[in-house]
C-alpha cells in the first residue's frame, strides 16, 4: 500500500487492515519456519506496512 492509499482510509478500515496484515505476517513467519520462503524480505516489508498502518491510525484518532 502506498502512503496516499493509507491516508485515505478511515479508522475502522485501518483497524481491519492492521488485523489482516498481522494475520498475514503470522502466516509468513510460520511458512518461513517450516521451509524457507522464496523471498524472506516479504516479512520485513509486512512489518513495515503494519507500522505505517498503526502510525496512520494514531494520526487519525488524534486528528
PDB file of C-alpha atoms in Angstrom:
ATOM      1  CA  UNK A   1       0.000   0.000   0.000  1.00  0.00           C
ATOM      2  CA  UNK A   2       1.165   3.488  -0.784  1.00  0.00           C
ATOM      3  CA  UNK A   3       1.065   6.201   1.864  1.00  0.00           C
ATOM      4  CA  UNK A   4      -1.588   8.086  -0.114  1.00  0.00           C
ATOM      5  CA  UNK A   5      -3.827   4.997  -0.036  1.00  0.00           C
ATOM      6  CA  UNK A   6      -3.245   4.541   3.688  1.00  0.00           C
ATOM      7  CA  UNK A   7      -4.084   8.177   4.467  1.00  0.00           C
ATOM      8  CA  UNK A   8      -7.435   7.879   2.658  1.00  0.00           C
ATOM      9  CA  UNK A   9      -8.598   5.039   4.927  1.00  0.00           C
ATOM     10  CA  UNK A  10     -10.886   5.648   7.887  1.00  0.00           C
ATOM     11  CA  UNK A  11     -10.315   4.459  11.446  1.00  0.00           C
ATOM     12  CA  UNK A  12     -12.362   1.269  11.060  1.00  0.00           C
ATOM     13  CA  UNK A  13     -10.717   0.425   7.739  1.00  0.00           C
ATOM     14  CA  UNK A  14      -7.265   0.944   9.279  1.00  0.00           C
ATOM     15  CA  UNK A  15      -8.084  -1.393  12.159  1.00  0.00           C
ATOM     16  CA  UNK A  16      -9.295  -4.068   9.734  1.00  0.00           C
ATOM     17  CA  UNK A  17      -6.177  -3.633   7.564  1.00  0.00           C
ATOM     18  CA  UNK A  18      -3.889  -3.935  10.597  1.00  0.00           C
ATOM     19  CA  UNK A  19      -5.618  -7.126  11.715  1.00  0.00           C
ATOM     20  CA  UNK A  20      -5.409  -8.621   8.225  1.00  0.00           C
ATOM     21  CA  UNK A  21      -1.717  -7.745   7.840  1.00  0.00           C
ATOM     22  CA  UNK A  22      -0.876  -9.142  11.285  1.00  0.00           C
ATOM     23  CA  UNK A  23      -2.510 -12.435  10.314  1.00  0.00           C
ATOM     24  CA  UNK A  24      -0.586 -12.394   7.039  1.00  0.00           C
ATOM     25  CA  UNK A  25       2.672 -11.768   8.937  1.00  0.00           C
ATOM     26  CA  UNK A  26       1.943 -14.709  11.238  1.00  0.00           C
ATOM     27  CA  UNK A  27       1.376 -16.965   8.216  1.00  0.00           C
ATOM     28  CA  UNK A  28       4.590 -15.748   6.580  1.00  0.00           C
ATOM     29  CA  UNK A  29       6.622 -16.411   9.730  1.00  0.00           C
ATOM     30  CA  UNK A  30       5.141 -19.886  10.094  1.00  0.00           C
ATOM     31  CA  UNK A  31       5.799 -20.713   6.440  1.00  0.00           C
ATOM     32  CA  UNK A  32       9.367 -19.442   6.774  1.00  0.00           C
ATOM     33  CA  UNK A  33       9.956 -21.534   9.909  1.00  0.00           C
ATOM     34  CA  UNK A  34       8.777 -24.712   8.188  1.00  0.00           C
ATOM     35  CA  UNK A  35      10.669 -24.196   4.969  1.00  0.00           C
ATOM     36  CA  UNK A  36      12.453 -21.017   3.844  1.00  0.00           C
ATOM     37  CA  UNK A  37      10.184 -18.839   1.753  1.00  0.00           C
ATOM     38  CA  UNK A  38      11.366 -17.672  -1.656  1.00  0.00           C
ATOM     39  CA  UNK A  39      11.627 -14.002  -0.688  1.00  0.00           C
ATOM     40  CA  UNK A  40      12.236 -13.504   3.055  1.00  0.00           C
ATOM     41  CA  UNK A  41      12.215  -9.716   2.571  1.00  0.00           C
ATOM     42  CA  UNK A  42       8.409 -10.008   2.426  1.00  0.00           C
ATOM     43  CA  UNK A  43       8.466 -10.447   6.220  1.00  0.00           C
ATOM     44  CA  UNK A  44      10.271  -7.130   6.678  1.00  0.00           C
ATOM     45  CA  UNK A  45       8.005  -5.366   4.181  1.00  0.00           C
ATOM     46  CA  UNK A  46       4.948  -6.677   6.002  1.00  0.00           C
ATOM     47  CA  UNK A  47       6.249  -5.455   9.376  1.00  0.00           C
ATOM     48  CA  UNK A  48       6.892  -2.009   7.889  1.00  0.00           C
ATOM     49  CA  UNK A  49       3.400  -1.903   6.380  1.00  0.00           C
ATOM     50  CA  UNK A  50       1.884  -2.736   9.779  1.00  0.00           C
ATOM     51  CA  UNK A  51       3.922   0.088  11.341  1.00  0.00           C
ATOM     52  CA  UNK A  52       2.715   2.531   8.669  1.00  0.00           C
ATOM     53  CA  UNK A  53      -0.883   1.492   9.254  1.00  0.00           C
ATOM     54  CA  UNK A  54      -0.544   1.867  13.022  1.00  0.00           C
ATOM     55  CA  UNK A  55       1.015   5.316  12.586  1.00  0.00           C
ATOM     56  CA  UNK A  56      -1.826   6.387  10.304  1.00  0.00           C
ATOM     57  CA  UNK A  57      -4.331   5.040  12.835  1.00  0.00           C
ATOM     58  CA  UNK A  58      -2.745   7.106  15.608  1.00  0.00           C
ATOM     59  CA  UNK A  59      -2.858  10.212  13.412  1.00  0.00           C
ATOM     60  CA  UNK A  60      -6.495   9.551  12.504  1.00  0.00           C
ATOM     61  CA  UNK A  61      -7.528   9.091  16.130  1.00  0.00           C
ATOM     62  CA  UNK A  62      -5.687  12.199  17.360  1.00  0.00           C
ATOM     63  CA  UNK A  63      -6.835  14.413  14.481  1.00  0.00           C
TER      64      UNK A  63
END
